[in-house]
Coordinates of C-alpha atoms and ligand atoms in Angstrom, one line a residue:
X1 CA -13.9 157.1 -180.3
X2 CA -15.4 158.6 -177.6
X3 CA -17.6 156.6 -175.4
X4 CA -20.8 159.1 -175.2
X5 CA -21.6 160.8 -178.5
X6 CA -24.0 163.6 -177.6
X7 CA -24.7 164.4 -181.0
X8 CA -25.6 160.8 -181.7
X9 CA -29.8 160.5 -182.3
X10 CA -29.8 157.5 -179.8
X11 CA -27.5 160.0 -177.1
X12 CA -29.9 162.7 -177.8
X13 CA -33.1 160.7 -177.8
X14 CA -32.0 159.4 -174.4
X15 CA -31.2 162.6 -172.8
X16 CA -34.4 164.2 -174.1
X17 CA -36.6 161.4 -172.9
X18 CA -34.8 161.3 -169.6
X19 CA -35.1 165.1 -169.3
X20 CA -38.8 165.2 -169.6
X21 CA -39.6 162.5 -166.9
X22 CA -36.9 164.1 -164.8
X23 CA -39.3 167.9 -165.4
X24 CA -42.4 165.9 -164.9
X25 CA -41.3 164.7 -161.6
X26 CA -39.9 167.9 -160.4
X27 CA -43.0 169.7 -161.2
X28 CA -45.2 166.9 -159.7
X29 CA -42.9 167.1 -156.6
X30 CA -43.7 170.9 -156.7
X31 CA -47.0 171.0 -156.4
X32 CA -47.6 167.9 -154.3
X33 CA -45.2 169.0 -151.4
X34 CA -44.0 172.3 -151.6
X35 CA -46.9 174.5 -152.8
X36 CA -50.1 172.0 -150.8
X37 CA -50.5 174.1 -148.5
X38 CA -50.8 177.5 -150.5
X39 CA -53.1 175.7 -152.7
X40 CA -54.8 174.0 -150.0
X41 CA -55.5 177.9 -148.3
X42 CA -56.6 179.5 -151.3
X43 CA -58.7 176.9 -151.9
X44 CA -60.5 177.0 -148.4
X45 CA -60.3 180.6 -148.3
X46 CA -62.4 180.7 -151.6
X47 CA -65.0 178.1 -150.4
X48 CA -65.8 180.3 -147.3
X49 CA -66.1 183.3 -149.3
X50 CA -68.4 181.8 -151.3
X51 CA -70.7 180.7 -148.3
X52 CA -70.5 184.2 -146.9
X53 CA -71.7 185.8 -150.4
X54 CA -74.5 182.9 -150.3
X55 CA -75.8 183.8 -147.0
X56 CA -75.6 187.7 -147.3
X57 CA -77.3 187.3 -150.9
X58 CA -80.4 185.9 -149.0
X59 CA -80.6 188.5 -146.3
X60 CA -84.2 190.0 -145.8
X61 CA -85.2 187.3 -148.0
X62 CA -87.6 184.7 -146.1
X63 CA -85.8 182.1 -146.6
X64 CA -82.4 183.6 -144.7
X65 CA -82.2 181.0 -141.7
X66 CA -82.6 178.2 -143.7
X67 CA -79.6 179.3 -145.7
X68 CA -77.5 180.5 -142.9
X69 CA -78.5 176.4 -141.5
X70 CA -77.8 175.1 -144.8
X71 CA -74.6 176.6 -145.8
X72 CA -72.9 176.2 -141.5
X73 CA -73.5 172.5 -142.6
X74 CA -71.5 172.8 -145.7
X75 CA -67.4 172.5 -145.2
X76 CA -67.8 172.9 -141.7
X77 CA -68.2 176.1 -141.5
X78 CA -69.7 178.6 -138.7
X79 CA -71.9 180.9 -139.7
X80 CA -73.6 183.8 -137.3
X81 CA -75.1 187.1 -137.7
X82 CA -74.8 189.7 -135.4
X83 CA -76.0 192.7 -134.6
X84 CA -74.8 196.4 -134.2
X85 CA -73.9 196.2 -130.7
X86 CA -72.1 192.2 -131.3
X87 CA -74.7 190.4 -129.7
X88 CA -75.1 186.8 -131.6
X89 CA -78.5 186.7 -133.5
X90 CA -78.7 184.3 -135.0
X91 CA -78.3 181.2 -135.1
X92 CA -79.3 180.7 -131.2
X93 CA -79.8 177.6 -129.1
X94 CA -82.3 177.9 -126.1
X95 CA -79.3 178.7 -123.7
X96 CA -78.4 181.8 -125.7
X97 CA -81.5 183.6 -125.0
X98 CA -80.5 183.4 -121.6
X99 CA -76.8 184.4 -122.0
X100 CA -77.3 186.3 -125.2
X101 CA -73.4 185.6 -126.1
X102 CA -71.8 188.5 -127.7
X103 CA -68.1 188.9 -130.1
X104 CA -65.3 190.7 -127.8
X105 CA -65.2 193.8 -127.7
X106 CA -61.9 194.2 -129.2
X107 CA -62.6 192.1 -131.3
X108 CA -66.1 193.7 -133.0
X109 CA -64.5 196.9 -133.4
X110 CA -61.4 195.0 -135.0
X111 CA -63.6 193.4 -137.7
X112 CA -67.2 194.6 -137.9
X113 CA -66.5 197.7 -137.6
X114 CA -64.8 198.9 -140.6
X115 CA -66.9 197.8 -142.8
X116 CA -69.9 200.3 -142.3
X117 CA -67.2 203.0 -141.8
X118 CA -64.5 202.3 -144.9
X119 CA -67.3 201.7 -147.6
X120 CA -66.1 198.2 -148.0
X121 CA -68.1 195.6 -148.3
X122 CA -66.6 192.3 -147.2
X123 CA -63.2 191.1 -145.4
X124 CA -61.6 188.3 -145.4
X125 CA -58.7 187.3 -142.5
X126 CA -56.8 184.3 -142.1
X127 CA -55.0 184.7 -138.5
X128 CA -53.5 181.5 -136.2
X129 CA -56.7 179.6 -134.2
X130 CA -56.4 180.6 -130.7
X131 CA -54.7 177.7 -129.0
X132 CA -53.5 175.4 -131.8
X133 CA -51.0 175.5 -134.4
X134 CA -54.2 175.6 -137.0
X135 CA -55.3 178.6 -138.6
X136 CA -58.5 179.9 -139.1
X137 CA -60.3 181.9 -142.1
X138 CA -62.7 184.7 -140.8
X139 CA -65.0 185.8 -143.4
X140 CA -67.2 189.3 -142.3
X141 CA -69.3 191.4 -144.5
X142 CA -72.1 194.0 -143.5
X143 CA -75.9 192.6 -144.0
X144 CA -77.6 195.7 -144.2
X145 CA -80.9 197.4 -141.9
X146 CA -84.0 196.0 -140.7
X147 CA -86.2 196.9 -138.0
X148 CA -83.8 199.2 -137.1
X149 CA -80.9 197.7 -136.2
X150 CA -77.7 196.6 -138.5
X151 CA -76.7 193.2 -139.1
X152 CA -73.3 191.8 -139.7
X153 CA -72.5 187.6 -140.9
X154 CA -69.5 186.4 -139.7
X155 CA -68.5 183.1 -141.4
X156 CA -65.0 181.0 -140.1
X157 CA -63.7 178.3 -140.8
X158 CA -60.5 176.3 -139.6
X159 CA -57.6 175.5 -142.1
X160 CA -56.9 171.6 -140.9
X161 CA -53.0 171.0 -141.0
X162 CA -52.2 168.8 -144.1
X163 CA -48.6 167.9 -142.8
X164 CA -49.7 164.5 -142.3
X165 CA -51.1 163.9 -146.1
X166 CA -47.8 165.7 -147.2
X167 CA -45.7 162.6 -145.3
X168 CA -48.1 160.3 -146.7
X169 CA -47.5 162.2 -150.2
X170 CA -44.1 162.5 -149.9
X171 CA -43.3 158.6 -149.5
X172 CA -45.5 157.6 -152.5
X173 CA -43.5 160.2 -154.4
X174 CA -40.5 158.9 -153.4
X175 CA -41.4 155.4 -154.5
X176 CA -43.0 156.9 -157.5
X177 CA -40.3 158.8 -158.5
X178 CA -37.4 156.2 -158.0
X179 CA -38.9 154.0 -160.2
X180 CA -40.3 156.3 -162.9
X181 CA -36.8 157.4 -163.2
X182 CA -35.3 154.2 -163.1
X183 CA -37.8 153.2 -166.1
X184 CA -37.9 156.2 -168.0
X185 CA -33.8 155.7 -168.1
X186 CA -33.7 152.2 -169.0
X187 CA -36.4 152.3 -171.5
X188 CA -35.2 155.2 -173.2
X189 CA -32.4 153.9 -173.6
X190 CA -33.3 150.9 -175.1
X191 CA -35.9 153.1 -177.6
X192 CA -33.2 155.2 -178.7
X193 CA -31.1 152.2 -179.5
X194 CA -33.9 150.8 -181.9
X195 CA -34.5 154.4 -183.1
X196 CA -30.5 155.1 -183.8
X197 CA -29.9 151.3 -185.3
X198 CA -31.6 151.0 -188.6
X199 CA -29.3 154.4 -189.1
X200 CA -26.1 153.1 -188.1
X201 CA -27.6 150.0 -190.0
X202 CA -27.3 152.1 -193.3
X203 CA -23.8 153.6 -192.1
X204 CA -22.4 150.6 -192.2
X205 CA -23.7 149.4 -195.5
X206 CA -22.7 152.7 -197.3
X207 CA -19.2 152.3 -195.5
X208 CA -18.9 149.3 -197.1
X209 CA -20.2 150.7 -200.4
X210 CA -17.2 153.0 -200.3
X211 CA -14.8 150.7 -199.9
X212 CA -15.7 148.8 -203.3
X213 CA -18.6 146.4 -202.0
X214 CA -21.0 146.9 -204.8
X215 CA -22.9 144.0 -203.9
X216 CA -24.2 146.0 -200.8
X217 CA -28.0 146.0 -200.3
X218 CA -29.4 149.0 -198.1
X219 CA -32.0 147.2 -195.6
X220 CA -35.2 148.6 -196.3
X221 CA -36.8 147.5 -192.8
X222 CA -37.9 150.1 -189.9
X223 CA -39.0 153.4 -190.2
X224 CA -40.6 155.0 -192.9
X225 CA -38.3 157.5 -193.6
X226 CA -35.7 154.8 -193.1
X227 CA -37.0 152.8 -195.8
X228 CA -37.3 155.6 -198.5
X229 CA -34.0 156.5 -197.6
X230 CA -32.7 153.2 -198.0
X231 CA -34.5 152.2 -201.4
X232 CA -32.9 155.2 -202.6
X233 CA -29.6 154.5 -201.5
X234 CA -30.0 151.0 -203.2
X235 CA -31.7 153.0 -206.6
X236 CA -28.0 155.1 -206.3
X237 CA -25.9 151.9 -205.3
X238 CA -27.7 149.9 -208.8
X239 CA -27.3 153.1 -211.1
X240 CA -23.4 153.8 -209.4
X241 CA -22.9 149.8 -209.8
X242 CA -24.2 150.4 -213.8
X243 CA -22.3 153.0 -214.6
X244 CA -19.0 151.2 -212.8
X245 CA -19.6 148.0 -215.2
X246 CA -20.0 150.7 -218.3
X247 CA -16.9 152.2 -217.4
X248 CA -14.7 149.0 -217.0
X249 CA -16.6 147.6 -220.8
X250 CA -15.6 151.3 -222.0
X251 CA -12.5 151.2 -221.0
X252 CA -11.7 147.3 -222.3
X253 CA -14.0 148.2 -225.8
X254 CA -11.6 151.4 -226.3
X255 CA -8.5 149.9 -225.1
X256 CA -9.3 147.1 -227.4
X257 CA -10.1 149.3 -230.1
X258 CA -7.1 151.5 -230.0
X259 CA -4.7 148.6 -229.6
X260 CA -5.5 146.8 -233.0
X261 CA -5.3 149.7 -235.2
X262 CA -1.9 150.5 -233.5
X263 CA -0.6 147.1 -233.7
X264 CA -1.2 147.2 -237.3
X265 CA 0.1 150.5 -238.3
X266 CA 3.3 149.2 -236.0
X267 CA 3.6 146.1 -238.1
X268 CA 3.0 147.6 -241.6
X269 CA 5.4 149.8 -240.7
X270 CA 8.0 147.2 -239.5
X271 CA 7.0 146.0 -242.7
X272 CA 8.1 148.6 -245.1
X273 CA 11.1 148.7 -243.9
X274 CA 12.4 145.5 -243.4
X275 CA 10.2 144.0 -246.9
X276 CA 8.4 146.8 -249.0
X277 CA 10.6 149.2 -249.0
X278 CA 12.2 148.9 -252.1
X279 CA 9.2 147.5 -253.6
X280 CA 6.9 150.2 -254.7
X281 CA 3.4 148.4 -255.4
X282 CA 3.8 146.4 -252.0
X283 CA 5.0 150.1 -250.1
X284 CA 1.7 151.8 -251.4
X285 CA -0.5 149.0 -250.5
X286 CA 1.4 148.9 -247.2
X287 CA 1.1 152.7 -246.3
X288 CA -2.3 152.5 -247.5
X289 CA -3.2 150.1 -245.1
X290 CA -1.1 152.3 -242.4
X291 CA -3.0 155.9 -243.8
X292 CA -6.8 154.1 -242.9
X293 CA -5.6 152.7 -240.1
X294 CA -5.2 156.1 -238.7
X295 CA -8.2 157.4 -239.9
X296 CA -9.7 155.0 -237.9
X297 CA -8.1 156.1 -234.9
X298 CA -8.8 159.7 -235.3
X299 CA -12.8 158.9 -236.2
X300 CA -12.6 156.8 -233.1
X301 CA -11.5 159.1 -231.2
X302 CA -13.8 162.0 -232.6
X303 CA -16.8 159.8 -231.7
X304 CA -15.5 159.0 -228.5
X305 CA -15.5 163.2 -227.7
X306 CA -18.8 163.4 -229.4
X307 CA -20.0 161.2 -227.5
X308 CA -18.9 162.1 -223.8
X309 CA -20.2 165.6 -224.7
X310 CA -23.6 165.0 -225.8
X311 CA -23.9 162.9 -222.7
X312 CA -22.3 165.1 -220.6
X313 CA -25.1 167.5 -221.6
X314 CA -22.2 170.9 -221.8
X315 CA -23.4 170.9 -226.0
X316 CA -26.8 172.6 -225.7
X317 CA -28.7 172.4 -228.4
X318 CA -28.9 175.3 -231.0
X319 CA -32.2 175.0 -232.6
X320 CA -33.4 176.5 -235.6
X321 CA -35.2 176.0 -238.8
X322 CA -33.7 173.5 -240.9
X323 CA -34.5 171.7 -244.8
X324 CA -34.2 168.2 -243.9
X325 CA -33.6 167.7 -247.8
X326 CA -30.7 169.9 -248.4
X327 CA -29.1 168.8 -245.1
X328 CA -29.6 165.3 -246.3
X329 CA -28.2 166.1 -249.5
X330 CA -25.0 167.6 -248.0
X331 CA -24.0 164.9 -245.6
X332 CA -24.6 162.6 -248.7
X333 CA -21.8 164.1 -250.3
X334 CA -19.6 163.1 -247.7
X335 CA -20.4 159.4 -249.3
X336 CA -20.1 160.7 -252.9
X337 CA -16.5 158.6 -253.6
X338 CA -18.8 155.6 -253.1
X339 CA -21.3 156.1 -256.4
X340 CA -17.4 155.2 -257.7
X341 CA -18.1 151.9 -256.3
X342 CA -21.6 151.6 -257.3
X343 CA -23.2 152.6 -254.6
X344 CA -27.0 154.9 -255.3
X345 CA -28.6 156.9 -253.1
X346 CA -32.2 158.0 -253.8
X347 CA -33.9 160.5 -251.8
X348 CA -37.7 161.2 -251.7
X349 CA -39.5 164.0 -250.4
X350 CA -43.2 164.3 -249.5
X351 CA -44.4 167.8 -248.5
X352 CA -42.3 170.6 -246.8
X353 CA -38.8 169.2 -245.1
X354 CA -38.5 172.1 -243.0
X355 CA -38.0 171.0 -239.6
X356 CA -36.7 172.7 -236.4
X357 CA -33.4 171.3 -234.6
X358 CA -30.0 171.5 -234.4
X359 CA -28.3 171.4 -237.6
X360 CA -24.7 170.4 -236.9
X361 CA -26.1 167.4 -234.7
X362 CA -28.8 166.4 -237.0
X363 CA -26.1 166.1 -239.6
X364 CA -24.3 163.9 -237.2
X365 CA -27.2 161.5 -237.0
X366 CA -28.0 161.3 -240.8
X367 CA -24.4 160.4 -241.3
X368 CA -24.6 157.6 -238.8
X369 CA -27.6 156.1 -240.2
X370 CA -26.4 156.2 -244.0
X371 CA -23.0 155.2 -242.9
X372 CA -24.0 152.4 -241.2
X373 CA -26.3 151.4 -243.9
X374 CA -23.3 151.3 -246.0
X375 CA -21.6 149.3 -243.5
X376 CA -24.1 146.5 -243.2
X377 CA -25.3 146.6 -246.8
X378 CA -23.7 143.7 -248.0
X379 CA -23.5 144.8 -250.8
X380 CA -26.8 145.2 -251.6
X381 CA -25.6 148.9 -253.4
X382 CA -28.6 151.1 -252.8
X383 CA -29.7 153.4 -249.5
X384 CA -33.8 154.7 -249.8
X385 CA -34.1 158.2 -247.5
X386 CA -37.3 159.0 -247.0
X387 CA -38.3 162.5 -246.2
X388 CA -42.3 163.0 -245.2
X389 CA -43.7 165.8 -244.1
X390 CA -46.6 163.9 -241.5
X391 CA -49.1 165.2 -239.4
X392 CA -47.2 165.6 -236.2
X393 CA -43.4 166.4 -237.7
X394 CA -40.9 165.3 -240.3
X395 CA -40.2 161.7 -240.4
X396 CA -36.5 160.8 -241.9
X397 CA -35.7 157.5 -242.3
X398 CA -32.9 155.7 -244.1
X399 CA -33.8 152.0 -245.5
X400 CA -30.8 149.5 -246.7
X401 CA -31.3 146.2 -248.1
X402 CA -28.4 144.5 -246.2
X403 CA -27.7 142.2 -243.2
X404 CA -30.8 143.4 -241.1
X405 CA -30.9 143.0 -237.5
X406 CA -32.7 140.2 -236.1
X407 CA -35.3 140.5 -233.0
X408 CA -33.1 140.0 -230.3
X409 CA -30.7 142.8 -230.9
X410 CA -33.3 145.0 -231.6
X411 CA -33.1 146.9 -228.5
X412 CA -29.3 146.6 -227.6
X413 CA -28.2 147.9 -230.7
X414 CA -28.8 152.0 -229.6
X415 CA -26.2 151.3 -226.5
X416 CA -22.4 152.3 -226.6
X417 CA -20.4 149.4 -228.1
X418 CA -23.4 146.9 -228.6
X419 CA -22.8 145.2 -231.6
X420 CA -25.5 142.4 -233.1
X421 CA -22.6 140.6 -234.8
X422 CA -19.7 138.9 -231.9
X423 CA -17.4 138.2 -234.1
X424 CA -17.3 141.1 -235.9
X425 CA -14.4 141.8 -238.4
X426 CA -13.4 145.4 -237.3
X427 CA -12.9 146.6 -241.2
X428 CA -16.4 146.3 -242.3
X429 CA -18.1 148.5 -238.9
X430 CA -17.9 151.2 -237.3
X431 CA -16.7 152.2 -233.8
X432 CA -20.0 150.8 -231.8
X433 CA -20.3 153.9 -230.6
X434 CA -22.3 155.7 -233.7
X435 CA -25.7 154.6 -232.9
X436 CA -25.2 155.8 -229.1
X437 CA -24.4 159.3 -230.4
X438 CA -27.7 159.4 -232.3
X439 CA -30.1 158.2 -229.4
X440 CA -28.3 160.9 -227.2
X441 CA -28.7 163.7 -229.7
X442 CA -32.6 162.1 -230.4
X443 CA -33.5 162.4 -227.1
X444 CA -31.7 165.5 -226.1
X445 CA -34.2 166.7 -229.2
X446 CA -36.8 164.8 -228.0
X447 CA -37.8 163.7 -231.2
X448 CA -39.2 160.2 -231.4
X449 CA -36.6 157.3 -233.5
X450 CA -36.4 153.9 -233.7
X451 CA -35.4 151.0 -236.5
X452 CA -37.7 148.5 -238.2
X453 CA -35.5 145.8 -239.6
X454 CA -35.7 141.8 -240.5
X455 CA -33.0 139.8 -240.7
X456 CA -31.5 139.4 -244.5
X457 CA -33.9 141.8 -246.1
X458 CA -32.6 145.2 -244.7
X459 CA -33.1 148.3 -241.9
X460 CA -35.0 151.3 -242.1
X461 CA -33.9 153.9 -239.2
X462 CA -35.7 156.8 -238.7
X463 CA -36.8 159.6 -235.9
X464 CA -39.7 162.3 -236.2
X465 CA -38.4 165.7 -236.1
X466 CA -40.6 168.8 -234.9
X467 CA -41.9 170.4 -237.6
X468 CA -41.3 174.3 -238.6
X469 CA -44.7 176.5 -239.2
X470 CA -47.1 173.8 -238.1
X471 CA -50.4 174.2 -239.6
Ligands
LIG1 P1 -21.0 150.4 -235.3 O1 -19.9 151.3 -235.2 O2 -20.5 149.0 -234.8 O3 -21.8 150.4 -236.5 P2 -23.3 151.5 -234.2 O4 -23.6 152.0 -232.8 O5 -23.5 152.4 -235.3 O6 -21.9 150.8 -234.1 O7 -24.3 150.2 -234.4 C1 -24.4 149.3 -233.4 C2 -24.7 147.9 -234.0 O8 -26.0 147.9 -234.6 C3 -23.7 147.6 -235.1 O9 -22.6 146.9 -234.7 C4 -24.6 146.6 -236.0 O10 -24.5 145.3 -235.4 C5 -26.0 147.1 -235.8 N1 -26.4 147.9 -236.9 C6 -26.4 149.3 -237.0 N2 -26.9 149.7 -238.2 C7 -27.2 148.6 -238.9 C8 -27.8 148.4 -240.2 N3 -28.1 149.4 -241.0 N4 -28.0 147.1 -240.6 C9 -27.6 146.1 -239.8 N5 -27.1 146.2 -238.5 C10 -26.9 147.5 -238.1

């Protein structure tokens, strides 16, 4: 195995996480340190532009000193007006009347000068302060006319270094950093472990599963996606461990079932020849015994098929319209060597018996229903089918006056191999498989069935087919 799986969630979770504080530091690192001093510029630049724009907005207003006052007091700034020929204006201390200071030269045609010659407006320079390592922003724009002379505002101010608060900056950030990183590495890791377990959890417990464990319960804890995956892991693992414990009573019921009739015909045969053989009476009876004992197997094994394909779902259903009565009468005379015997079948009919389903399978559910009241009649001789056209379909039922089931078998009776009596003598019932075929072929219909039965009196089972043309 290797040691780092990186397409593991918790690997992934880890990296991710780690990735993004790692991003968020770089970026905070970027604009603390490197790009400060841009910022810082732009910044300062804008603020003096705006003074300048506030100053030269009030020009020729009466109000203009007290603005040009106002705003040098704001971010430190200098602010003087001059006139065409550079001497300083305004604002003036006593001396300056005296001295009547004036810009350079140079320097006036540099930067006042353009601006009444190249129709522009405003400049803005940033250039190193004369003597330090500081730079300073000079803002100039042209005032306009009065009186006769033209006015120009001058506004500068001095970018302070901000190497110191970088150092200050950058040692925090160091600090900061180190144990951010430190942190977001630890405690992602420790997240993604939580995050990744209650998967692995479920991992293990279906690894298990595999192997044969059907005891195995999914833990439900954690997450909510985790828990509805596990509760329908452990809905899979109950139906999986259902259908295991159908398959091993399957397997035991049929193996059973195929192993008597084979040990019979094995010793009826041993019989003939070593007793019957020349002893015809005792020879029929024998092969007799041998001839039903493979019918059983091949009805056994018909109903097994039938069975495994209606489950299976591969026989669709071919539905049409179909008399009830006449396919009643038919599969009845599948039972007609028993009237022989004294057995009566009586069938009534109220209203139309048209119905719509599928005939063949129908027919198949009929014949368990009569057959096993045969089976279970105890000799009580006569079956009662009822045929009633009702509101909401065609009610069939088949009533015997036998055995009965009682209460607590009710229910079991419509599962494969369920059999009310335990110690059944295989001769007088069926396979335990008949009425598993009709709840199959019912419900694959749709149609409502069920059995009303007390014990020692008689069964009545019936279902409620769709009926064809409802009014
Ligand atoms: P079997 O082949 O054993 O008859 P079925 O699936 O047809 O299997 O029936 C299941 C069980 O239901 C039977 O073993 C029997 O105990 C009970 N049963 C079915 N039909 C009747 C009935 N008409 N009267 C009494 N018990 C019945």
């Amino acid at each position: 195995m290797k040691l780092i799986d990186r397409r593991s969630i918790g690997v992934r979770f880890w990296l991710y996480f780690s990735g993004m504080a790692i991003f968020i530091l770089v970026l905070l690192w970027l604009l603390q340190i490197v790009f400060i001093n841009s910022f810082y510029q732009t910044i300062k630049i804008r603020q003096t532009e705006e003074i300048g724009r506030t100053v030269s907005a009030s020009f020729g207003t009466p109000n203009f000193e007290g603005t040009v006052l106002r705003e040098s007091f704001r971010q430190n700034a200098s602010v003087q007006v001059y006139n065409e020929e550079g001497i300083l204006v305004f604002p003036l201390n006593p001396l300056d009347y005296i001295f009547q200071p004036m810009v350079d030269k140079g320097d006036f045609e540099r930067y006042f000068r353009p601006l009444t010659q190249e129709n522009t407006k405003e400049f803005t320079y940033v250039s190193p302060y004369e003597g330090t390592e500081n730079s300073a922003i000079l803002y100039v724009t042209y005032l306009g006319e009065e009186a006769g002379h033209k006015f120009y505002l001058s506004v500068s101010s001095i970018l302070d270094p901000v190497d110191s608060t970088v150092e200050i900056l950058k040692n925090q950030l160091v600090i900061i950093s180190i144990i951010s990183l430190i942190l977001a590495f630890v405690l992602s890791y420790f997240l993604s472990r939580r995050l990744a377990k209650p998967l692995s959890n479920m991992a293990k417990t279906a690894r298990q599963l595999g192997r044969g464990d059907y005891d195995v319960t999914f833990d439900t804890r954690g997450y909510t996606e985790v828990h509805d995956l596990a509760q329908t892991l452990n809905y899979a693992t109950g139906e999986l461990t259902k259908t295991i414990e159908l398959r091993k009573d399957l397997i035991a019921n049929v193996s059973h079932d195929l192993k008597t009739p084979l040990t019979l015909i094995k010793s009826y045969g041993e019989m003939i020849r070593d007793i019957s053989g020349d002893l015809p009476e005792l020879r029929e009876r024998h092969i007799q015994t041998i001839l039903e004992e493979a019918d059983y197997l091949t009805g056994f094994v018909n109903d097994l098929l039938d069975l495994s394909r209606v489950e299976s779902g591969i026989s669709a259903l071919e539905l049409e319209e179909v008399d009830l009565e006449a396919l009643t009468r038919e599969t009845l005379s599948r039972f007609a060597h028993l009237e022989e015997e004294g057995y009566e079948f009586v069938i009534h009919l109220k209203g139309s018996p048209m119905a719509i389903c599928d005939a063949s399978k129908i027919r198949q559910v009929i014949y368990n229903f009569i057959s096993n009241g045969v089976n279970y009649s105890h000799n009580q001789k006569r079956l009662d089918i009822h045929i009633t056209e009702e509101e909401d379909g065609v009610a069939l039922s088949v009533q015997d006056y036998g055995i009965g089931i009682s209460q607590e078998h009710l229910e079991g009776i419509w599962e494969r191999y369920y059999r009310a009596s335990a110690n059944y003598k295989r001769s007088d019932v069926g396979t335990g498989l008949g009425l598993s075929i009709c709840k199959n072929i019912l419900e694959l219909h749709g149609f409502p069935y069920g059995v009303n039965s007390v014990e020692g009196e008689g069964s009545t089972f019936y279902f409620v087919a769709t009926k064809a043309n409802p009014q």
